[in-house]
Amino acid sequence: NIFVGKNMQDINEKMNKLGSERSAIRELFEKGKELKKTYGEKKVFDFSIGNPVSSPPKEVKEVLIDLITNKNPIELHGYTSAQGDIFVRRSISEYLNEKYSAETNEEYIYMTSGAAAGIAIALKALVNVGDEVIVFSPYFPEYKVFIENAGGVVITVKPDEKKFFPNFYDLKEKITKNTKLLIINSPNNPTGVFYDEEVVKKITEILSEKEKEYDKNIFLLSDEPYRELLYVDKKYPFVTNYYKNSIVTYSFSKSLSLPGERIGYILVNESCNNAKKIFESICGAGRSMGFVCATTLFQHMIPKILGLTSDFSVYKKNRQFLLEKLESIGYEIVNSDGAFYLFIKTPIEEKEFSKRALQHNLLLVPSESFGIKGYVRLAYCVDYETVVNSIKSFKSLYEECVKDGNK
């Protein structure tokens, strides 16, 4: 075909690569569907993706039915303001102020289609070509995609591999005059590690020192979809209380088990330097990317369900069972205090381990996707039966790998 070569010039090659090559998580998720067709649902142990198994609170259904039944259809299904309905944003602000003793303002909240859209918008609003954006390894893989799409350069900070907190010495070394922003994610995906108040204070102290050293603003973007999923009795350190130049992205996907509904928000700290201009840039970035007027139905739901969560007891039960059983087999697991992930050290190279796991009908994401080697991520947001039935496969896999590794 004489037009093939010319047609290839009609596309953005970088976007084509992103579209034609799935992320490792999505690749395994699709592989799991194939395996289930072959072996049956109960014989495949899919720990690949953070898709909540716990049902939404009953109030979600009740509120939605009430809205659909009684709300004016034009108001319920029509456009809101591009940044979201002001009543919804005010409700979120009031909730955050009460819950976290924060001083948020509804005028600095932008409703989004989930946290992913929120992160992409925030980065587009702040990052200029060549700006450096710091992420803590291991990190959610899409951060890299969003940063590079905004024109930024990804700078990775190593973890402390005992607790998997950030390596603070490395953080100090990696902040330069070109640093625009740092992303934190706590509880963390993929490790489940929770950054308590002491850790957050240390991070923000370093950022404040570097702002003075370079005489510039350095922003802190806190990605918080797992904020409520904690298994320790500690307060959640809401970043606007600790650092002036902070921005929060949030999704109701995990707290309410509504990942497919794509509803969340961006919060700009009112105390940010140039807060008004930053929020205007958020609005501009949302406009440029077509991320305006998040789904109206679910915006109207939010004020009536703030503070509610799904039943997390299933995750707590799964977590405890897996920790006990896997450690008794011989696996080394990162101490996980939140979210619904375990980060497991592999007895052999992680991609080979993940490949062998498939032969035992186990779907585990290799850590290379998260910017670090030597581990796999296990998403235990599955039913308890799957967890219990998987142990035999985990044991066979471990014994096989240790045996081959000792040859």
CSV table of C-alpha atoms in Angstrom, one decimal:
chain,number,residue,atom,x,y,z
A,1,ASN,CA,0.0,0.0,0.0
A,2,ILE,CA,1.7,3.2,-1.2
A,3,PHE,CA,-0.1,5.2,1.6
A,4,VAL,CA,1.2,3.1,4.6
A,5,GLY,CA,4.3,5.2,5.1
A,6,LYS,CA,2.4,8.5,4.7
A,7,ASN,CA,-0.3,7.3,7.1
A,8,MET,CA,2.2,6.7,9.9
A,9,GLN,CA,3.0,10.4,9.8
A,10,ASP,CA,-0.7,11.1,10.6
A,11,ILE,CA,-0.4,9.9,14.2
A,12,ASN,CA,1.5,10.8,17.3
A,13,GLU,CA,3.9,7.9,17.7
A,14,LYS,CA,4.2,8.4,21.4
A,15,MET,CA,0.5,8.2,21.9
A,16,ASN,CA,0.3,5.2,19.6
A,17,LYS,CA,2.9,3.4,21.8
A,18,LEU,CA,0.9,4.1,24.9
A,19,GLY,CA,-2.3,2.8,23.3
A,20,SER,CA,-0.8,-0.3,21.7
A,21,GLU,CA,1.2,-1.4,24.7
A,22,ARG,CA,-0.9,-1.9,27.8
A,23,SER,CA,0.4,-1.3,31.3
A,24,ALA,CA,1.7,-4.4,33.0
A,25,ILE,CA,-1.3,-4.2,35.4
A,26,ARG,CA,-3.8,-4.1,32.6
A,27,GLU,CA,-2.0,-6.7,30.6
A,28,LEU,CA,-2.3,-9.1,33.6
A,29,PHE,CA,-5.9,-8.2,34.2
A,30,GLU,CA,-6.7,-9.1,30.6
A,31,LYS,CA,-4.7,-12.3,30.9
A,32,GLY,CA,-6.7,-13.2,34.0
A,33,LYS,CA,-9.9,-13.0,31.9
A,34,GLU,CA,-8.5,-15.5,29.5
A,35,LEU,CA,-7.4,-17.9,32.2
A,36,LYS,CA,-10.8,-17.8,33.9
A,37,LYS,CA,-12.4,-18.8,30.6
A,38,THR,CA,-10.1,-21.8,30.4
A,39,TYR,CA,-9.9,-22.9,34.1
A,40,GLY,CA,-13.0,-21.3,35.6
A,41,GLU,CA,-13.3,-18.4,38.0
A,42,LYS,CA,-12.6,-20.3,41.2
A,43,LYS,CA,-9.3,-21.8,39.9
A,44,VAL,CA,-7.7,-18.5,38.9
A,45,PHE,CA,-6.3,-16.2,41.6
A,46,ASP,CA,-6.3,-12.7,40.1
A,47,PHE,CA,-4.4,-10.2,42.4
A,48,SER,CA,-3.5,-8.0,39.4
A,49,ILE,CA,-5.7,-4.9,39.8
A,50,GLY,CA,-7.1,-2.7,42.5
A,51,ASN,CA,-10.7,-3.3,41.7
A,52,PRO,CA,-12.7,-3.3,45.1
A,53,VAL,CA,-14.7,-6.4,45.9
A,54,SER,CA,-16.5,-4.8,48.8
A,55,SER,CA,-19.9,-3.4,47.8
A,56,PRO,CA,-20.7,0.3,48.1
A,57,PRO,CA,-22.5,1.4,51.2
A,58,LYS,CA,-26.3,0.9,51.0
A,59,GLU,CA,-26.8,4.6,51.2
A,60,VAL,CA,-25.2,5.1,47.8
A,61,LYS,CA,-27.9,3.1,46.1
A,62,GLU,CA,-30.6,4.8,48.2
A,63,VAL,CA,-29.3,8.3,47.4
A,64,LEU,CA,-29.0,7.5,43.7
A,65,ILE,CA,-32.6,6.1,43.5
A,66,ASP,CA,-33.9,9.2,45.4
A,67,LEU,CA,-32.1,11.5,43.0
A,68,ILE,CA,-33.2,9.8,39.9
A,69,THR,CA,-36.8,9.6,41.2
A,70,ASN,CA,-37.2,13.0,42.7
A,71,LYS,CA,-34.6,15.4,41.3
A,72,ASN,CA,-35.4,17.7,38.4
A,73,PRO,CA,-34.0,15.7,35.4
A,74,ILE,CA,-32.6,18.8,33.7
A,75,GLU,CA,-30.7,19.7,36.9
A,76,LEU,CA,-29.6,16.1,37.5
A,77,HIS,CA,-28.4,15.3,34.0
A,78,GLY,CA,-27.4,18.7,32.7
A,79,TYR,CA,-24.1,20.5,32.8
A,80,THR,CA,-22.7,21.9,36.0
A,81,SER,CA,-20.1,24.7,36.1
A,82,ALA,CA,-16.9,23.5,34.4
A,83,GLN,CA,-15.2,23.1,37.8
A,84,GLY,CA,-18.2,21.4,39.4
A,85,ASP,CA,-21.4,22.4,41.2
A,86,ILE,CA,-20.6,25.0,43.9
A,87,PHE,CA,-22.9,23.3,46.5
A,88,VAL,CA,-21.0,20.0,46.0
A,89,ARG,CA,-17.6,21.8,46.4
A,90,ARG,CA,-18.8,23.6,49.5
A,91,SER,CA,-20.0,20.3,51.0
A,92,ILE,CA,-16.5,18.7,50.4
A,93,SER,CA,-14.8,21.8,51.8
A,94,GLU,CA,-16.9,21.8,55.0
A,95,TYR,CA,-16.3,18.0,55.4
A,96,LEU,CA,-12.6,18.3,55.1
A,97,ASN,CA,-12.4,21.3,57.5
A,98,GLU,CA,-14.4,19.3,60.1
A,99,LYS,CA,-12.6,16.0,59.6
A,100,TYR,CA,-9.0,17.1,59.3
A,101,SER,CA,-9.2,20.6,61.0
A,102,ALA,CA,-8.1,21.9,57.6
A,103,GLU,CA,-8.9,25.4,56.2
A,104,THR,CA,-10.1,24.6,52.7
A,105,ASN,CA,-12.2,26.8,50.5
A,106,GLU,CA,-14.8,25.6,48.0
A,107,GLU,CA,-13.6,28.2,45.5
A,108,TYR,CA,-10.3,26.1,45.2
A,109,ILE,CA,-11.9,22.7,44.5
A,110,TYR,CA,-12.2,21.3,41.0
A,111,MET,CA,-14.4,18.2,40.5
A,112,THR,CA,-12.8,15.6,38.3
A,113,SER,CA,-13.4,12.2,36.7
A,114,GLY,CA,-11.5,10.3,39.4
A,115,ALA,CA,-8.0,10.9,40.8
A,116,ALA,CA,-6.2,10.0,37.5
A,117,ALA,CA,-7.9,12.9,35.7
A,118,GLY,CA,-7.1,15.1,38.8
A,119,ILE,CA,-3.4,14.3,38.7
A,120,ALA,CA,-3.2,14.8,34.9
A,121,ILE,CA,-4.9,18.2,35.2
A,122,ALA,CA,-2.8,19.4,38.1
A,123,LEU,CA,0.4,18.4,36.3
A,124,LYS,CA,-0.7,20.1,33.1
A,125,ALA,CA,-1.5,23.2,35.1
A,126,LEU,CA,1.8,23.5,36.8
A,127,VAL,CA,4.5,21.8,34.8
A,128,ASN,CA,6.4,23.5,31.9
A,129,VAL,CA,8.6,21.7,29.5
A,130,GLY,CA,11.8,20.5,31.2
A,131,ASP,CA,10.5,21.0,34.8
A,132,GLU,CA,11.5,18.1,37.1
A,133,VAL,CA,8.8,16.2,39.0
A,134,ILE,CA,9.9,13.9,41.8
A,135,VAL,CA,8.3,10.6,42.6
A,136,PHE,CA,9.0,8.2,45.4
A,137,SER,CA,9.9,4.7,44.1
A,138,PRO,CA,8.0,2.5,44.0
A,139,TYR,CA,5.2,4.6,42.4
A,140,PHE,CA,2.0,4.2,40.5
A,141,PRO,CA,3.1,3.7,36.8
A,142,GLU,CA,0.7,6.2,35.3
A,143,TYR,CA,2.5,9.1,37.2
A,144,LYS,CA,5.3,8.8,34.6
A,145,VAL,CA,2.8,8.9,31.7
A,146,PHE,CA,1.1,12.0,33.2
A,147,ILE,CA,4.3,13.8,34.0
A,148,GLU,CA,5.8,13.3,30.5
A,149,ASN,CA,2.6,14.2,28.8
A,150,ALA,CA,2.8,17.5,30.7
A,151,GLY,CA,6.3,18.0,29.4
A,152,GLY,CA,8.0,17.2,32.7
A,153,VAL,CA,11.0,15.1,33.5
A,154,VAL,CA,10.6,12.2,36.0
A,155,ILE,CA,13.1,12.2,38.9
A,156,THR,CA,12.9,9.1,41.1
A,157,VAL,CA,13.8,9.0,44.8
A,158,LYS,CA,14.9,5.7,46.2
A,159,PRO,CA,13.1,4.1,49.1
A,160,ASP,CA,14.4,3.0,52.4
A,161,GLU,CA,14.0,-0.7,51.8
A,162,LYS,CA,13.4,-1.6,55.5
A,163,LYS,CA,10.2,0.4,56.0
A,164,PHE,CA,9.8,1.6,52.4
A,165,PHE,CA,9.5,5.2,53.5
A,166,PRO,CA,11.3,7.7,51.2
A,167,ASN,CA,15.1,7.9,51.4
A,168,PHE,CA,15.3,11.4,52.8
A,169,TYR,CA,19.0,11.8,52.0
A,170,ASP,CA,18.2,10.9,48.4
A,171,LEU,CA,15.3,13.3,48.3
A,172,LYS,CA,17.5,16.2,49.4
A,173,GLU,CA,20.0,15.3,46.7
A,174,LYS,CA,17.4,15.0,43.9
A,175,ILE,CA,15.8,18.4,44.5
A,176,THR,CA,17.4,21.0,42.2
A,177,LYS,CA,16.7,24.5,40.8
A,178,ASN,CA,14.6,22.7,38.2
A,179,THR,CA,12.3,20.9,40.6
A,180,LYS,CA,8.7,22.0,40.2
A,181,LEU,CA,6.7,19.4,42.2
A,182,LEU,CA,6.8,16.3,44.3
A,183,ILE,CA,4.1,13.6,44.3
A,184,ILE,CA,3.3,11.6,47.4
A,185,ASN,CA,0.8,8.7,47.6
A,186,SER,CA,-0.2,7.5,51.1
A,187,PRO,CA,-1.3,4.8,51.8
A,188,ASN,CA,0.9,3.8,48.9
A,189,ASN,CA,0.2,1.9,45.7
A,190,PRO,CA,2.0,-0.5,45.3
A,191,THR,CA,3.4,-1.1,48.8
A,192,GLY,CA,0.4,-0.3,51.1
A,193,VAL,CA,2.9,1.8,53.2
A,194,PHE,CA,1.3,4.6,55.2
A,195,TYR,CA,3.2,7.9,55.7
A,196,ASP,CA,2.4,8.9,59.2
A,197,GLU,CA,2.8,12.4,60.6
A,198,GLU,CA,6.5,12.1,61.3
A,199,VAL,CA,7.2,11.1,57.7
A,200,VAL,CA,5.0,13.9,56.3
A,201,LYS,CA,6.7,16.5,58.5
A,202,LYS,CA,10.1,15.3,57.4
A,203,ILE,CA,9.1,15.5,53.7
A,204,THR,CA,7.7,19.0,54.1
A,205,GLU,CA,10.6,20.3,56.2
A,206,ILE,CA,13.0,19.2,53.3
A,207,LEU,CA,10.7,20.9,50.7
A,208,SER,CA,10.6,24.1,52.8
A,209,GLU,CA,14.4,24.2,53.1
A,210,LYS,CA,14.8,23.7,49.4
A,211,GLU,CA,12.3,26.4,48.6
A,212,LYS,CA,14.5,28.9,50.6
A,213,GLU,CA,17.7,27.6,49.1
A,214,TYR,CA,16.5,28.0,45.5
A,215,ASP,CA,14.2,31.0,46.2
A,216,LYS,CA,11.3,29.4,44.4
A,217,ASN,CA,8.0,27.6,44.9
A,218,ILE,CA,8.1,23.8,45.1
A,219,PHE,CA,4.7,22.1,45.1
A,220,LEU,CA,3.6,19.0,46.9
A,221,LEU,CA,0.9,17.0,45.2
A,222,SER,CA,-0.7,14.4,47.5
A,223,ASP,CA,-2.6,11.6,45.7
A,224,GLU,CA,-5.0,10.3,48.3
A,225,PRO,CA,-7.5,7.6,46.9
A,226,TYR,CA,-6.6,5.3,49.8
A,227,ARG,CA,-6.9,7.9,52.5
A,228,GLU,CA,-9.6,6.0,54.5
A,229,LEU,CA,-8.0,2.5,54.1
A,230,LEU,CA,-5.9,2.3,57.2
A,231,TYR,CA,-5.2,-0.6,59.5
A,232,VAL,CA,-3.4,1.3,62.2
A,233,ASP,CA,-4.9,3.7,64.8
A,234,LYS,CA,-3.1,6.8,63.6
A,235,LYS,CA,-4.4,10.1,62.4
A,236,TYR,CA,-4.1,10.9,58.7
A,237,PRO,CA,-1.8,13.8,58.2
A,238,PHE,CA,-3.7,16.1,55.8
A,239,VAL,CA,-1.0,17.9,53.8
A,240,THR,CA,-2.5,21.3,53.7
A,241,ASN,CA,-2.0,21.5,57.5
A,242,TYR,CA,1.7,20.9,57.0
A,243,TYR,CA,2.8,22.6,53.8
A,244,LYS,CA,1.6,25.8,52.2
A,245,ASN,CA,2.3,25.0,48.6
A,246,SER,CA,0.2,21.8,48.6
A,247,ILE,CA,-2.4,20.3,46.3
A,248,VAL,CA,-4.6,17.2,47.0
A,249,THR,CA,-6.2,14.9,44.5
A,250,TYR,CA,-8.8,12.5,45.7
A,251,SER,CA,-11.2,9.8,44.3
A,252,PHE,CA,-14.2,8.2,45.8
A,253,SER,CA,-13.3,5.0,43.8
A,254,LYS,CA,-11.8,3.1,46.7
A,255,SER,CA,-13.5,4.5,49.8
A,256,LEU,CA,-17.0,3.9,48.3
A,257,SER,CA,-16.1,1.0,45.9
A,258,LEU,CA,-17.1,3.1,42.9
A,259,PRO,CA,-14.0,2.9,40.6
A,260,GLY,CA,-16.1,2.7,37.4
A,261,GLU,CA,-18.0,5.9,38.2
A,262,ARG,CA,-14.9,8.1,38.0
A,263,ILE,CA,-15.7,10.9,40.5
A,264,GLY,CA,-13.1,12.8,42.5
A,265,TYR,CA,-11.6,16.3,43.0
A,266,ILE,CA,-8.6,18.5,43.1
A,267,LEU,CA,-8.1,20.7,46.1
A,268,VAL,CA,-5.6,23.7,45.9
A,269,ASN,CA,-4.5,24.9,49.3
A,270,GLU,CA,-5.9,28.4,49.7
A,271,SER,CA,-2.6,29.3,51.4
A,272,CYS,CA,-0.6,28.4,48.3
A,273,ASN,CA,1.5,31.2,46.9
A,274,ASN,CA,-0.5,32.5,43.9
A,275,ALA,CA,-3.4,30.2,44.8
A,276,LYS,CA,-5.9,32.0,42.6
A,277,LYS,CA,-3.6,31.8,39.6
A,278,ILE,CA,-2.9,28.1,40.3
A,279,PHE,CA,-6.6,27.3,40.5
A,280,GLU,CA,-7.2,29.3,37.3
A,281,SER,CA,-4.5,27.2,35.7
A,282,ILE,CA,-6.2,24.0,37.0
A,283,CYS,CA,-9.4,25.3,35.2
A,284,GLY,CA,-7.5,26.0,32.1
A,285,ALA,CA,-5.8,22.6,32.0
A,286,GLY,CA,-9.1,20.9,32.6
A,287,ARG,CA,-10.5,22.9,29.7
A,288,SER,CA,-7.6,22.1,27.4
A,289,MET,CA,-7.9,18.4,28.1
A,290,GLY,CA,-11.7,18.2,27.9
A,291,PHE,CA,-12.0,17.4,31.6
A,292,VAL,CA,-14.8,19.7,32.5
A,293,CYS,CA,-18.1,19.1,34.3
A,294,ALA,CA,-17.5,15.8,36.0
A,295,THR,CA,-20.6,13.4,35.9
A,296,THR,CA,-23.5,15.4,37.3
A,297,LEU,CA,-25.4,12.5,38.8
A,298,PHE,CA,-22.5,11.5,41.0
A,299,GLN,CA,-21.6,15.1,41.9
A,300,HIS,CA,-25.2,15.4,43.4
A,301,MET,CA,-24.7,12.2,45.3
A,302,ILE,CA,-21.5,13.3,47.1
A,303,PRO,CA,-22.9,15.7,49.7
A,304,LYS,CA,-25.2,13.0,51.0
A,305,ILE,CA,-22.5,10.3,51.5
A,306,LEU,CA,-19.5,12.3,52.7
A,307,GLY,CA,-17.9,10.4,55.6
A,308,LEU,CA,-19.3,7.0,54.6
A,309,THR,CA,-17.1,4.1,53.4
A,310,SER,CA,-17.6,0.6,52.1
A,311,ASP,CA,-17.0,-2.3,54.6
A,312,PHE,CA,-13.2,-2.6,54.8
A,313,SER,CA,-13.3,-5.6,57.1
A,314,VAL,CA,-12.9,-8.0,54.1
A,315,TYR,CA,-9.6,-6.3,53.2
A,316,LYS,CA,-8.4,-6.4,56.8
A,317,LYS,CA,-9.3,-10.2,57.0
A,318,ASN,CA,-7.6,-10.9,53.7
A,319,ARG,CA,-4.5,-8.9,54.7
A,320,GLN,CA,-4.1,-10.7,58.0
A,321,PHE,CA,-4.6,-14.2,56.5
A,322,LEU,CA,-2.1,-13.5,53.6
A,323,LEU,CA,0.5,-12.1,55.9
A,324,GLU,CA,0.4,-15.1,58.2
A,325,LYS,CA,0.3,-17.7,55.5
A,326,LEU,CA,2.8,-16.2,53.0
A,327,GLU,CA,5.4,-15.4,55.7
A,328,SER,CA,5.1,-19.0,57.0
A,329,ILE,CA,5.9,-20.2,53.5
A,330,GLY,CA,9.0,-18.1,53.5
A,331,TYR,CA,8.0,-14.9,51.6
A,332,GLU,CA,9.3,-11.6,52.7
A,333,ILE,CA,6.6,-8.9,52.7
A,334,VAL,CA,6.9,-5.1,53.1
A,335,ASN,CA,5.1,-3.9,56.2
A,336,SER,CA,1.7,-2.7,54.9
A,337,ASP,CA,-0.5,-0.5,57.0
A,338,GLY,CA,-3.0,0.7,54.4
A,339,ALA,CA,-4.7,0.4,51.0
A,340,PHE,CA,-5.2,-3.2,49.8
A,341,TYR,CA,-1.8,-4.2,48.5
A,342,LEU,CA,1.1,-6.4,49.6
A,343,PHE,CA,4.6,-5.9,48.2
A,344,ILE,CA,6.4,-9.2,48.2
A,345,LYS,CA,10.1,-9.8,47.7
A,346,THR,CA,10.7,-12.4,45.0
A,347,PRO,CA,13.1,-15.3,45.5
A,348,ILE,CA,14.1,-15.0,41.8
A,349,GLU,CA,14.0,-12.1,39.3
A,350,GLU,CA,10.6,-10.5,39.5
A,351,LYS,CA,9.5,-10.7,35.8
A,352,GLU,CA,10.4,-14.4,35.8
A,353,PHE,CA,8.6,-14.9,39.1
A,354,SER,CA,5.5,-13.2,37.7
A,355,LYS,CA,5.7,-15.4,34.6
A,356,ARG,CA,6.0,-18.6,36.6
A,357,ALA,CA,3.1,-17.4,38.8
A,358,LEU,CA,0.9,-17.6,35.8
A,359,GLN,CA,1.6,-21.3,35.5
A,360,HIS,CA,0.1,-21.6,38.9
A,361,ASN,CA,-2.9,-19.4,37.9
A,362,LEU,CA,-1.6,-16.6,40.1
A,363,LEU,CA,-1.6,-13.1,38.7
A,364,LEU,CA,1.0,-10.8,40.4
A,365,VAL,CA,2.3,-7.6,39.0
A,366,PRO,CA,6.2,-7.4,38.7
A,367,SER,CA,7.7,-4.4,40.4
A,368,GLU,CA,9.6,-3.1,37.4
A,369,SER,CA,6.3,-1.4,36.5
A,370,PHE,CA,6.6,0.6,39.7
A,371,GLY,CA,10.1,1.7,39.2
A,372,ILE,CA,12.0,-0.8,41.3
A,373,LYS,CA,13.2,-4.4,40.9
A,374,GLY,CA,12.9,-7.5,43.1
A,375,TYR,CA,9.2,-7.5,44.1
A,376,VAL,CA,5.7,-8.2,43.0
A,377,ARG,CA,2.5,-6.4,43.9
A,378,LEU,CA,-0.5,-8.4,45.2
A,379,ALA,CA,-3.9,-6.6,45.2
A,380,TYR,CA,-5.9,-8.4,47.9
A,381,CYS,CA,-9.2,-6.6,47.2
A,382,VAL,CA,-10.7,-9.9,46.3
A,383,ASP,CA,-13.1,-12.3,48.0
A,384,TYR,CA,-11.9,-14.3,50.9
A,385,GLU,CA,-12.4,-17.6,49.1
A,386,THR,CA,-9.9,-16.6,46.4
A,387,VAL,CA,-7.3,-15.7,49.1
A,388,VAL,CA,-7.7,-19.0,51.0
A,389,ASN,CA,-7.6,-21.1,47.8
A,390,SER,CA,-4.6,-19.3,46.5
A,391,ILE,CA,-2.2,-20.4,49.3
A,392,LYS,CA,-1.5,-23.8,47.8
A,393,SER,CA,-0.4,-22.2,44.6
A,394,PHE,CA,1.8,-19.7,46.4
A,395,LYS,CA,3.5,-22.5,48.3
A,396,SER,CA,4.1,-24.5,45.1
A,397,LEU,CA,5.5,-21.5,43.3
A,398,TYR,CA,7.8,-20.6,46.2
A,399,GLU,CA,9.2,-24.1,46.5
A,400,GLU,CA,9.8,-24.3,42.7
A,401,CYS,CA,11.6,-21.0,42.6
A,402,VAL,CA,13.8,-21.6,45.7
A,403,LYS,CA,14.7,-25.0,44.3
A,404,ASP,CA,15.7,-23.7,40.9
A,405,GLY,CA,17.5,-20.8,42.5
A,406,ASN,CA,19.6,-23.1,44.6
A,407,LYS,CA,20.7,-25.1,41.5
